[in-house]
Short mmCIF file of C-alpha atoms in Angstrom, two decimals:
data_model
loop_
_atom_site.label_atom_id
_atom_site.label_comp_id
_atom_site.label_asym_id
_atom_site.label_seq_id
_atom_site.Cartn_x
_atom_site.Cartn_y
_atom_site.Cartn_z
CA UNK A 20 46.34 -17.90 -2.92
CA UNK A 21 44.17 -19.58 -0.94
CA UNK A 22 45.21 -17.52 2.31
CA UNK A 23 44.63 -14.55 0.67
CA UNK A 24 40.95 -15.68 0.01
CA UNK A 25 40.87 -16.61 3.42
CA UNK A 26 41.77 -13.33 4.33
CA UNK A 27 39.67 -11.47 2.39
CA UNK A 28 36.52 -13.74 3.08
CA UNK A 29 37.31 -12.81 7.08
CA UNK A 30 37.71 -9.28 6.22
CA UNK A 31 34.58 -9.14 4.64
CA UNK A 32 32.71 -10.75 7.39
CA UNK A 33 34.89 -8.32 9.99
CA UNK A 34 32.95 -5.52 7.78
CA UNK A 35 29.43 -6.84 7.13
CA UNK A 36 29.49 -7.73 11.22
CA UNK A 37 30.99 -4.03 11.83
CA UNK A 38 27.96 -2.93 9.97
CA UNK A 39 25.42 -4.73 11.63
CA UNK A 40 26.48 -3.77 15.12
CA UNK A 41 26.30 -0.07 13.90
CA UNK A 42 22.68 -0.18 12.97
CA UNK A 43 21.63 -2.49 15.62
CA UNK A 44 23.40 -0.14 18.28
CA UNK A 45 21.60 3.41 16.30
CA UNK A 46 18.36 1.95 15.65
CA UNK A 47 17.74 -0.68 18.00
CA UNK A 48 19.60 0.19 21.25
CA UNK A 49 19.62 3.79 21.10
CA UNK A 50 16.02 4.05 20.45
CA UNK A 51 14.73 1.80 23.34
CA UNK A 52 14.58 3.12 26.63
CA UNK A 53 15.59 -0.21 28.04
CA UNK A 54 15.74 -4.07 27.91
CA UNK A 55 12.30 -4.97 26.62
CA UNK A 56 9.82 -6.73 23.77
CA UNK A 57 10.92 -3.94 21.31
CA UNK A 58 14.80 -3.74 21.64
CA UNK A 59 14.71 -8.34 21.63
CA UNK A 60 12.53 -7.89 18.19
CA UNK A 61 15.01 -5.26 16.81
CA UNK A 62 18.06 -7.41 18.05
CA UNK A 63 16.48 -10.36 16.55
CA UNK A 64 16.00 -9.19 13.14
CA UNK A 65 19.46 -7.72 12.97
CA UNK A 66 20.57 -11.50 13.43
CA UNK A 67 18.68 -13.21 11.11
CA UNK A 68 19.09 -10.25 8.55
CA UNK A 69 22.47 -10.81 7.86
CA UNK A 70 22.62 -14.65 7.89
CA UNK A 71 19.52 -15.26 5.47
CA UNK A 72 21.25 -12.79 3.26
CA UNK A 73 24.93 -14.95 3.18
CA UNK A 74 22.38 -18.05 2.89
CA UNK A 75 20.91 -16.50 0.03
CA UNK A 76 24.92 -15.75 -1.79
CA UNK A 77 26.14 -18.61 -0.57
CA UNK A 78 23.14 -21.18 -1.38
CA UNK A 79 22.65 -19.79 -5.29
CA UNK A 80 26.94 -20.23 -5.76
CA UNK A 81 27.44 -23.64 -4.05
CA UNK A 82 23.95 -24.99 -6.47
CA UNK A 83 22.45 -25.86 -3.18
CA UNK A 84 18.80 -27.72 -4.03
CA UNK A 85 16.54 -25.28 -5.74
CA UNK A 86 14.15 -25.45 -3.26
CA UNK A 87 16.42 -23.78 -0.53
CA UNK A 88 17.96 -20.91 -2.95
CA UNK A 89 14.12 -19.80 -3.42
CA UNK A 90 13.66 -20.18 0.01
CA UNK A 91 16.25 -18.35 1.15
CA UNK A 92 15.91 -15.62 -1.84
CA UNK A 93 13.98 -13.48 -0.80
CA UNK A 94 14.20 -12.39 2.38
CA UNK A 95 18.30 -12.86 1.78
CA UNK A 96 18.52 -10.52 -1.18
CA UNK A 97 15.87 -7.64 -0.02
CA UNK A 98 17.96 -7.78 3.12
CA UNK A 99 21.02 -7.60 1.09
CA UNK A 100 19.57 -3.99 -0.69
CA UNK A 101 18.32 -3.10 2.70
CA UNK A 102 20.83 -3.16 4.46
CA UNK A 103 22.79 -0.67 1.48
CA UNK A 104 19.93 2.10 2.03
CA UNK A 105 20.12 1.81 5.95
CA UNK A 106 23.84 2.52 5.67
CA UNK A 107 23.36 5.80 3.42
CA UNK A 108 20.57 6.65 5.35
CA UNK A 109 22.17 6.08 9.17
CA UNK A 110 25.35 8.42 7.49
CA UNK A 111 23.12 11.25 6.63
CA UNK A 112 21.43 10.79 10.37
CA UNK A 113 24.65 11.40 11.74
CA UNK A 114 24.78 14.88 9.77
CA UNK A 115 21.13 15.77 11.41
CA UNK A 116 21.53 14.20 14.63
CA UNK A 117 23.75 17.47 16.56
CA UNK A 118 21.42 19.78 14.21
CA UNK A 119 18.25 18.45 16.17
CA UNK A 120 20.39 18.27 19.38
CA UNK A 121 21.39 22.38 19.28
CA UNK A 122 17.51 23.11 17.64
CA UNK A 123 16.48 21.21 20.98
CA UNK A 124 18.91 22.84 23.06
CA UNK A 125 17.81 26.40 21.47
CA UNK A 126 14.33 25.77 22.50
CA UNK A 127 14.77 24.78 25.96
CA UNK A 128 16.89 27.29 26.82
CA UNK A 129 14.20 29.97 24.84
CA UNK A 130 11.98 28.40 27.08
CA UNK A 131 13.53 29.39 30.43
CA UNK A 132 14.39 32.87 29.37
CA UNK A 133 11.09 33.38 29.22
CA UNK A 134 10.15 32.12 32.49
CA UNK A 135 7.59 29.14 30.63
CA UNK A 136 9.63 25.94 31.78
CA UNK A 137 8.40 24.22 34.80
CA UNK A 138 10.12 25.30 38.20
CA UNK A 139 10.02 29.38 38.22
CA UNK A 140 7.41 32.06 38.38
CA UNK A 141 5.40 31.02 41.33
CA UNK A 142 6.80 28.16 42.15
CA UNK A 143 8.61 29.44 45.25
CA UNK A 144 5.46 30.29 46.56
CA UNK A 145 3.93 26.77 46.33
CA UNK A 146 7.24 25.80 48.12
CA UNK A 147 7.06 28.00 51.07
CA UNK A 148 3.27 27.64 51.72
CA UNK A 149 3.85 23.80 51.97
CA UNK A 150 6.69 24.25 54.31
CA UNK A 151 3.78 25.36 56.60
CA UNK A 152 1.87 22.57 58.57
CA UNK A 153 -2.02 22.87 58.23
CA UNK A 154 -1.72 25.80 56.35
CA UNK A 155 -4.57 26.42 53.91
CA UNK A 156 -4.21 29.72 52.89
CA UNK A 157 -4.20 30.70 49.33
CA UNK A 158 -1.47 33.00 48.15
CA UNK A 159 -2.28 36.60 48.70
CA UNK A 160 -3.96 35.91 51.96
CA UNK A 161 -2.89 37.18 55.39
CA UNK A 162 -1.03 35.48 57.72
CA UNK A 163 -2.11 33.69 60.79
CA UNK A 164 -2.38 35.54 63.72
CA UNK A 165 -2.22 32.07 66.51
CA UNK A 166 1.65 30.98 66.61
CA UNK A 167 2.51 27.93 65.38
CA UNK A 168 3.26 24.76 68.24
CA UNK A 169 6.63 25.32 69.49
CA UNK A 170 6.73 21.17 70.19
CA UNK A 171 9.32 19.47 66.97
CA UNK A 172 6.97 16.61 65.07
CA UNK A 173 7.94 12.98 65.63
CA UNK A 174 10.10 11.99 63.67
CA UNK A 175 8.70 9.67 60.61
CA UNK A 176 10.45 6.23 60.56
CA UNK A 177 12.68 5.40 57.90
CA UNK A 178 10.80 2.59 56.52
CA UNK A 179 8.45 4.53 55.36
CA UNK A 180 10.05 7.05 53.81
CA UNK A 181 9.40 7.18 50.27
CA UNK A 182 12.26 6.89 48.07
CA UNK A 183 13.03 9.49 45.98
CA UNK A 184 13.75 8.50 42.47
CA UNK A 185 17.74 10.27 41.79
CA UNK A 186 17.68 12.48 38.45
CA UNK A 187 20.07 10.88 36.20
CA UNK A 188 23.01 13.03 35.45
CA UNK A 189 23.30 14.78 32.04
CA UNK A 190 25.24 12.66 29.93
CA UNK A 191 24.83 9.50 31.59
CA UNK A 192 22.55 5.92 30.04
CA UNK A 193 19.26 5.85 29.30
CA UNK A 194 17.50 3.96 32.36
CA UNK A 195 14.89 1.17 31.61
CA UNK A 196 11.73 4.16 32.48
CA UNK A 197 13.02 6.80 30.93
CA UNK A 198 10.87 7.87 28.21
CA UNK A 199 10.45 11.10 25.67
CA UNK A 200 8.88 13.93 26.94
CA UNK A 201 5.46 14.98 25.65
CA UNK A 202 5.77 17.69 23.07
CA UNK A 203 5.65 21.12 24.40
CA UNK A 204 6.95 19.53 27.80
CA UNK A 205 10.65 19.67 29.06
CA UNK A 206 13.65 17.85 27.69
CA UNK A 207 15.74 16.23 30.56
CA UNK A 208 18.98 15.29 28.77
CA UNK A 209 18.42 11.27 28.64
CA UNK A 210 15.09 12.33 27.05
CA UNK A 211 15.85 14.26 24.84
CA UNK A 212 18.71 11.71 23.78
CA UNK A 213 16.02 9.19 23.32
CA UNK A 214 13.57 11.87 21.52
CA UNK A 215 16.16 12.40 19.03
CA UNK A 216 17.36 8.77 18.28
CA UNK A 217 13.95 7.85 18.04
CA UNK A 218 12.72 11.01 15.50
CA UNK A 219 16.34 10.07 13.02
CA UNK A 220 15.90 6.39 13.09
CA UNK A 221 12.28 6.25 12.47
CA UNK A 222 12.97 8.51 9.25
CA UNK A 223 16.27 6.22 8.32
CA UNK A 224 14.03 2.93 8.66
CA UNK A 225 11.08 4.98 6.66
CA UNK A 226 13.78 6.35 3.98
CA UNK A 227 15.29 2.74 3.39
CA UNK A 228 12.22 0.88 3.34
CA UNK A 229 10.36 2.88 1.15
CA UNK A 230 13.27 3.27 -0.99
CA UNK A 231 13.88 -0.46 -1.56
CA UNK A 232 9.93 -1.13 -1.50
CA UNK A 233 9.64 1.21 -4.78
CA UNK A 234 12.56 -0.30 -6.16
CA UNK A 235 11.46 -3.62 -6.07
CA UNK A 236 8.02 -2.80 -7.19
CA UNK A 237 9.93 -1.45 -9.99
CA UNK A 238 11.47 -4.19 -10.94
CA UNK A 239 8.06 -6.72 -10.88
CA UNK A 240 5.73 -4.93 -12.92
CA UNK A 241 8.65 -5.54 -15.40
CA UNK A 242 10.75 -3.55 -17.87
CA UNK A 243 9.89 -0.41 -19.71
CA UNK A 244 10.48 -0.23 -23.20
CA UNK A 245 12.47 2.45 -24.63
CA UNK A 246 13.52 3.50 -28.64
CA UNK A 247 16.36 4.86 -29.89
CA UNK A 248 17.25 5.92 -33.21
CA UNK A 249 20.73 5.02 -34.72
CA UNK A 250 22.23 6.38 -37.84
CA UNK A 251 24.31 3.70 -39.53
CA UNK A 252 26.45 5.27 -42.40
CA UNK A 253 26.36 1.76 -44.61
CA UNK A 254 22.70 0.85 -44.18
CA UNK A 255 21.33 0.75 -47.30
CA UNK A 256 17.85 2.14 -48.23
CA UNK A 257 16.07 -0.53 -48.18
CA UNK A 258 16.89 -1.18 -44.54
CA UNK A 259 16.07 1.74 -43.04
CA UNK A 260 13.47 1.67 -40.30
CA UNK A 261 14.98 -1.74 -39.41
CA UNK A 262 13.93 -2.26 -35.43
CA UNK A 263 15.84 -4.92 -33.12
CA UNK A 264 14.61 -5.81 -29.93
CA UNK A 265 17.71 -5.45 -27.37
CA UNK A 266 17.15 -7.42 -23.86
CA UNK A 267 19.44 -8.21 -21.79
CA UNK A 268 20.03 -9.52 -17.88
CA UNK A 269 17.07 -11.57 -17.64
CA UNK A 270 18.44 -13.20 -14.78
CA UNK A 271 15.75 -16.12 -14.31
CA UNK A 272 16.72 -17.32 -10.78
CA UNK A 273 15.21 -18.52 -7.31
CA UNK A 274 13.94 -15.03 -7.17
CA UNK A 275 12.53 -13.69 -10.70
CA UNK A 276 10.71 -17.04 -12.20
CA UNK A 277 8.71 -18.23 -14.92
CA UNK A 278 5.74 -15.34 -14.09
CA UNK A 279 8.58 -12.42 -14.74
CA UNK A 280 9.54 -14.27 -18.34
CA UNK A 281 6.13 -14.19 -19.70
CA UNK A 282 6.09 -10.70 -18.66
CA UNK A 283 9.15 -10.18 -21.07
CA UNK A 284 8.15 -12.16 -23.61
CA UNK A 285 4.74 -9.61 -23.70
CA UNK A 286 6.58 -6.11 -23.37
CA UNK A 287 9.23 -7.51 -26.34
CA UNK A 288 6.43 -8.78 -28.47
CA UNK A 289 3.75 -5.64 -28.23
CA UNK A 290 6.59 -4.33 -29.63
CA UNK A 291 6.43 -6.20 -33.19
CA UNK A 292 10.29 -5.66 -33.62
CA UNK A 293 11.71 -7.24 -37.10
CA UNK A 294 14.31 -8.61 -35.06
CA UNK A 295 14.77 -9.59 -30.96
CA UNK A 296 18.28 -9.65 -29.55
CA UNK A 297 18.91 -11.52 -26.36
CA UNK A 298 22.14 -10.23 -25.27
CA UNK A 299 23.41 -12.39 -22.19
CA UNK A 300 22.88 -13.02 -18.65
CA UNK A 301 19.45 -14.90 -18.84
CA UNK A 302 19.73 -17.46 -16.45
CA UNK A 303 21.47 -17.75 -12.60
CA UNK A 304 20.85 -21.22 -12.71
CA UNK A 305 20.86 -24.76 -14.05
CA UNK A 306 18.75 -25.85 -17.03
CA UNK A 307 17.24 -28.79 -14.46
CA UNK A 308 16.13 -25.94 -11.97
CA UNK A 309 15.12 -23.06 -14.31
CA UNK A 310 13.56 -24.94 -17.75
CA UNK A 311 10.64 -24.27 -16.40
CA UNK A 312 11.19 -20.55 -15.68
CA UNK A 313 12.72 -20.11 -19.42
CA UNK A 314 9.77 -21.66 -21.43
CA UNK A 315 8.09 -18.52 -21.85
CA UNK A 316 10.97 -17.52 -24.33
CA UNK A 317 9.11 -19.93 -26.90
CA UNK A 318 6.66 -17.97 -27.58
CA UNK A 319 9.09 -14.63 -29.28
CA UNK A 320 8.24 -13.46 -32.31
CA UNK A 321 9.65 -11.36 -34.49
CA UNK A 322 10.00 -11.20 -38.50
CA UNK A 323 13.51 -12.01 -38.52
CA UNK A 324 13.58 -14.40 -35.70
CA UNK A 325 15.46 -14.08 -32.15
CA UNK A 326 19.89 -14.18 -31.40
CA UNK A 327 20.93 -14.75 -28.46
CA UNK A 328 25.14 -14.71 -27.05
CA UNK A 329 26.35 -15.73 -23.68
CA UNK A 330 26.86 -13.66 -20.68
CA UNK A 331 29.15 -14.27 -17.70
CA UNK A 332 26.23 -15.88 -15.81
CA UNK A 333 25.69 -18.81 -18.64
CA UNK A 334 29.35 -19.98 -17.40
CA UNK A 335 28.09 -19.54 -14.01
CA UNK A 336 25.29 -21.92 -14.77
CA UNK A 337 26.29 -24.46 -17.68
CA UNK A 338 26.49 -22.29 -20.82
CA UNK A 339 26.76 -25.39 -23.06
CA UNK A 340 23.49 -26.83 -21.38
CA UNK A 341 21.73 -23.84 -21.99
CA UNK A 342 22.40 -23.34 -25.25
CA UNK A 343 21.59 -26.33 -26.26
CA UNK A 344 17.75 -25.05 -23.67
CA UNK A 345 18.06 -21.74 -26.25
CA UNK A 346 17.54 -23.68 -29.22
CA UNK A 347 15.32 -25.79 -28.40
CA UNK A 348 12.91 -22.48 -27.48
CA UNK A 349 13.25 -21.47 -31.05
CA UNK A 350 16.66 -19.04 -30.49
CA UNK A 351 19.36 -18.59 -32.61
CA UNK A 352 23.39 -18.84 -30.36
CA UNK A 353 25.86 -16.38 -32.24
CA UNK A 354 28.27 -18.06 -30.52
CA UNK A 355 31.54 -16.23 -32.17
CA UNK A 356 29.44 -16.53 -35.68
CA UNK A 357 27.61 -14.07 -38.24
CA UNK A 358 24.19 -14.21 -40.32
CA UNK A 359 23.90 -11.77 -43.41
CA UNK A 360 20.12 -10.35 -43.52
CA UNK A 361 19.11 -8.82 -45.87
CA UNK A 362 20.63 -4.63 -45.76
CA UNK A 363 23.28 -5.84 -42.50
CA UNK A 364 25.30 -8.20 -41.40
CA UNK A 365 24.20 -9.83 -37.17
CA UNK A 366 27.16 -10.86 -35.63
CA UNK A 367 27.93 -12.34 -31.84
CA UNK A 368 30.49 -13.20 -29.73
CA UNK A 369 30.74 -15.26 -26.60
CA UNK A 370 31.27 -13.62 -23.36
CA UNK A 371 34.70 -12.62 -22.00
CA UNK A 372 33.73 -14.92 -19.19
CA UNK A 373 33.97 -17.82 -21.75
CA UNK A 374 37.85 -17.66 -21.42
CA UNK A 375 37.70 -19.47 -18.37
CA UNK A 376 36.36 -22.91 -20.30
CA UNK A 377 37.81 -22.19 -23.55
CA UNK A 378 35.29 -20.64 -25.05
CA UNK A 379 36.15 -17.09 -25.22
CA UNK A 380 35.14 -14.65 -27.64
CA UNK A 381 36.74 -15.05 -31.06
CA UNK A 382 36.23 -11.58 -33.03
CA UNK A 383 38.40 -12.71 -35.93
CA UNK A 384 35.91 -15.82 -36.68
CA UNK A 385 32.82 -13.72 -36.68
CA UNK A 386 34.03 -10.69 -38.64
CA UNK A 387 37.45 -11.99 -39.98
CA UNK A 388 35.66 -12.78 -43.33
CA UNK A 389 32.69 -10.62 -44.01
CA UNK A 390 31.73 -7.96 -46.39
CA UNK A 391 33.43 -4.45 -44.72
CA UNK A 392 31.07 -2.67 -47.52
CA UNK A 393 28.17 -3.99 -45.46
CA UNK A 394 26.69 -2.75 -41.79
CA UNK A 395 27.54 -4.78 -39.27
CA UNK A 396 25.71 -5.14 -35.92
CA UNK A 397 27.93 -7.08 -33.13
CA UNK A 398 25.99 -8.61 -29.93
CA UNK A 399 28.34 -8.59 -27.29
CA UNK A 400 27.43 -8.68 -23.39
CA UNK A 401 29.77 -6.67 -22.07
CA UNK A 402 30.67 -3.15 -22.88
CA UNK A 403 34.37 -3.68 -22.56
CA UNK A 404 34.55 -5.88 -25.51
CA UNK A 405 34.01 -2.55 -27.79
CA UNK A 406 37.86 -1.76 -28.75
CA UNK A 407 37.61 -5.27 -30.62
CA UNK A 408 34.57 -4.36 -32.13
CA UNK A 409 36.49 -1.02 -33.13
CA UNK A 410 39.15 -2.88 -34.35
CA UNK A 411 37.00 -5.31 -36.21
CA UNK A 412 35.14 -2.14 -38.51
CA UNK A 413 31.93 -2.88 -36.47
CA UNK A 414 29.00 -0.14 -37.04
CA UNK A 415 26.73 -0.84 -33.86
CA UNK A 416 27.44 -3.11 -30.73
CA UNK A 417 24.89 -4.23 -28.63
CA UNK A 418 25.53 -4.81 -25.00
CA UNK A 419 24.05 -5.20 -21.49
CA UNK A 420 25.92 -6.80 -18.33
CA UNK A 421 26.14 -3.15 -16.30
CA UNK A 422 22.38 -2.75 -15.57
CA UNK A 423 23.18 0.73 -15.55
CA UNK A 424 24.47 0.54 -11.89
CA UNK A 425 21.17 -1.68 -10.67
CA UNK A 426 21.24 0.17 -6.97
CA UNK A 427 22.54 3.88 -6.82
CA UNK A 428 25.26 4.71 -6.37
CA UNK A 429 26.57 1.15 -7.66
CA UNK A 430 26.32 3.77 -10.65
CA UNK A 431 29.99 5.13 -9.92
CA UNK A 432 31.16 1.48 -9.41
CA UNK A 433 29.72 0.14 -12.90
CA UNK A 434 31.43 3.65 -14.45
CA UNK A 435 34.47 2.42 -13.31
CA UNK A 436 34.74 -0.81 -14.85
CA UNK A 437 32.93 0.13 -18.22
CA UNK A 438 33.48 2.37 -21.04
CA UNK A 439 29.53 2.50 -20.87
CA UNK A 440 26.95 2.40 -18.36
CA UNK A 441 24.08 2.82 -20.43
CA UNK A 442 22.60 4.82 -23.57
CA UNK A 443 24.41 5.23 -26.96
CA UNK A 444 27.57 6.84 -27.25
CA UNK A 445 30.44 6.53 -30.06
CA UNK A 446 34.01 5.39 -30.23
CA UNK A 447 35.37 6.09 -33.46
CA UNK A 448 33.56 4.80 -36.23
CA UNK A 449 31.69 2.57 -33.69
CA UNK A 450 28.76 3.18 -31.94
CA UNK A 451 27.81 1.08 -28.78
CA UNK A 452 24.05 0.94 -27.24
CA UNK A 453 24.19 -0.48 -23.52
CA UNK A 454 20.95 -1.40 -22.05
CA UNK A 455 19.98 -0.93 -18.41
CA UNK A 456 18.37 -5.05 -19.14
CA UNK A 457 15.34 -6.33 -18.18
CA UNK A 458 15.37 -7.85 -14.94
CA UNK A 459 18.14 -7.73 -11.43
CA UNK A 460 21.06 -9.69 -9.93
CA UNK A 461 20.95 -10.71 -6.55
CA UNK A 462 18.03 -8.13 -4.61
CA UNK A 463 15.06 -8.01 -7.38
CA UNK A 464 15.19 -4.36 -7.08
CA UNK A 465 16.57 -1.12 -8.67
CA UNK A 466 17.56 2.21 -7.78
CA UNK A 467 18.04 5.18 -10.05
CA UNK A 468 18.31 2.43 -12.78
CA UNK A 469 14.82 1.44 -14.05
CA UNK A 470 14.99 -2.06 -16.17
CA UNK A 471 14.36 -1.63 -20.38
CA UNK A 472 13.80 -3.46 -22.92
CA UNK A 473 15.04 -1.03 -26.27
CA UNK A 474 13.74 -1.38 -29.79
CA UNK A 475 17.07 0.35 -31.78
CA UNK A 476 15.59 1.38 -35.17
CA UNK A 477 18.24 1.64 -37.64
CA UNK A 478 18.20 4.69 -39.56
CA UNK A 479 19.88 4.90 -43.24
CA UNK A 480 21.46 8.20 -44.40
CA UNK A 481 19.89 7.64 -47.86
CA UNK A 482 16.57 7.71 -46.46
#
């Protein structure tokens, strides 16, 4: 086992270096005309690129100190998203690289149809005239009528000869002065070469910077809320209009702190739900590093208080320490256990993740004895855990743990291993609401997947 984690570990790195050398050699080498300030600064940052974002993986999962995770955060994780958008973009460049190369090619040769490019029309003249010694005679004018001296002109020394720079030959490297030709000028072929480089990997640097820069500003002005009505078939009168709260994927850490809780705990209460469900993954971290951070949960409020279950990163981070962190900010664990309020029953399980200390979730202790004449709504992190839930009569299950994808097209990935992405869809006699969450995992940013905070009203079909 532990060879083939070797193995794959080496792989990886085989890949991420693979990748690295790629970009560095399309928009680093290709786009400088030679060895220079420019090409060391690109070089450089395609070093430390890589190696602050492994730092930042490898710092958060070995509990390095705190102050090093933040440190390395940052840069590590924006990298880390970076580095995704270069890739799509640098594969599209390849598409419109040979398309600029023939429109090029087109207009060069256009050019020298019609006689514009340098080195016909009159040129010929200019030639012979200058092959003439002491000639200075316009063109047109008539010729002159002494002969010219018979005696051959001493020969100039070879010293002094000036050396004629050779043309590089189509096809061949870049040399250190070769540079793009002005527009509306000729092409030579290691010009245009560089012209075209330059023109693609400026717009895949622009593309994956502003991409990941709108992403991330997306993602620190904090979570949008959205509301969505759901029909429950038992929900009595009396409880219709019911509104829950649903946040998930907090993920305090080295990189979102205590300033992106508060933030939270404002969109969630402007809300004035009757109930706030914190459905897993709030903390990438220990309680020592990130009590701080979490605080701002104190201050919730809602009319029915605030339920919280485990997600796989609690038993990344001490789930039993932060539980005990959750109730002492005034939250209510559902740790495989039910509350009846008043028109539905609240249930929760643990995370699957839980299995791996024993404390897995246990569907037949939260619903095993309840009321099946009642509603019942099930908090549950991840969206896989909804065949129990099926099985188990449940009317609504609330879930996070995909953030709908987080960076497209991680999209197709989190399709793959969920019945859900995100939204409200039905199995059965079950409905399931997955939320998008509230904050990011690893790079603080997000792509085709804007972070939400939901207020699910219940709706009664007696209303």
């Amino acid at each position: 086992m532990v060879v083939v984690f070797v193995l794959v570990g080496v792989a990886a790195l085989a890949v991420l270096g693979g990748f690295h050398w790629y970009a560095w050699r399309r928009l680093v080498r290709d786009t400088t005309a030679g060895p220079g300030t420019a090409r060391r600064v690109g070089s450089a940052v395609f070093v430390a690129g890589p190696l602050l974002m492994l730092g930042a993986v490898v710092s958060e999962r070995a509990g390095a100190p705190f102050w090093l995770q933040r440190t390395l955060g940052w840069p590590g994780f924006l990298w880390m998203a970076l580095a995704l958008y270069l890739l799509l973009a640098l594969l599209v460049g390849e598409l419109v690289r040979p398309l600029l190369r023939r429109a090029l090619d087109r207009r060069t040769a256009t050019r020298r149809a019609t006689g514009t490019e340098a080195g016909t029309g009159t040129d010929s003249e200019a030639v012979a005239h200058a092959a003439t010694p002491g000639s200075s005679r316009t063109p047109g004018a008539s010729a002159p009528t002494e002969p010219a001296p018979t005696e051959p002109a001493p020969a100039e020394p070879a010293s002094t000869k000036a050396a004629e720079p050779a043309e590089p030959a189509a096809g061949g490297p870049v040399a250190a002065g070769d540079t793009a030709a002005p527009v509306g000028g000729p092409l030579t072929a290691p010009s245009r070469r560089l012209f075209v480089s330059r023109v693609v990997g400026g717009a895949v640097a622009a593309a994956a910077v502003g991409t990941v820069g709108y992403g991330t500003y997306g993602v620190l002005r904090g979570p949008a809320v959205k509301r969505v009505t759901v029909p429950l078939a038992k929900l009595p009168r009396s409880a219709h209009g019911f509104r829950i709260a649903v946040v998930s994927d907090i993920h305090l850490g080295p990189v979102l702190g205590r300033g992106f809780a508060q933030k939270v705990v404002d969109t969630i209460n402007s809300t004035q739900p009757d109930l706030i469900a914190v459905v897993g993954d709030l903390v990438d971290g220990s309680v020592k590093n990130l009590g701080p951070a979490a605080a701002p949960l104190a201050g919730l409020r809602a009319r029915h208080g605030a339920y919280f279950v485990t997600g796989n990163h609690e038993y990344f981070s001490g789930a039993e320490q932060w539980l005990r962190e959750v109730r002492e900010l005034g939250i209510h664990p559902l740790e495989n256990a039910r509350t009846e309020l008043a028109g539905f029953d609240l249930a929760g399980v643990n995370d699957v993740q839980g299995e791996s200390e024993g404390h897995g979730p246990d569907f037949g202790r939260a619903l095993g004895d309840r009321d099946t004449a009642r509603a019942c709504v099930l908090l549950a992190h991840q969206p896989v855990q909804i065949h129990d839930a099926v099985r188990h009569g449940v009317d609504l299950q609330l879930s996070g743990h995909t953030h709908g994808g987080q960076l497209w097209p991680g999209n197709f990935i989190a399709a793959a291993a969920n019945p859900t992405v995100a939204g409200l869809e039905r199995y059965g006699d079950t409905q399931l609401y997955v939320s998008r969450g509230a904050g990011a995992w690893g790079p603080p940013t997000r792509v085709g997947a804007p972070s939400d905070i939901t207020v699910v009203e219940l709706a009664s079909r007696e209303a």
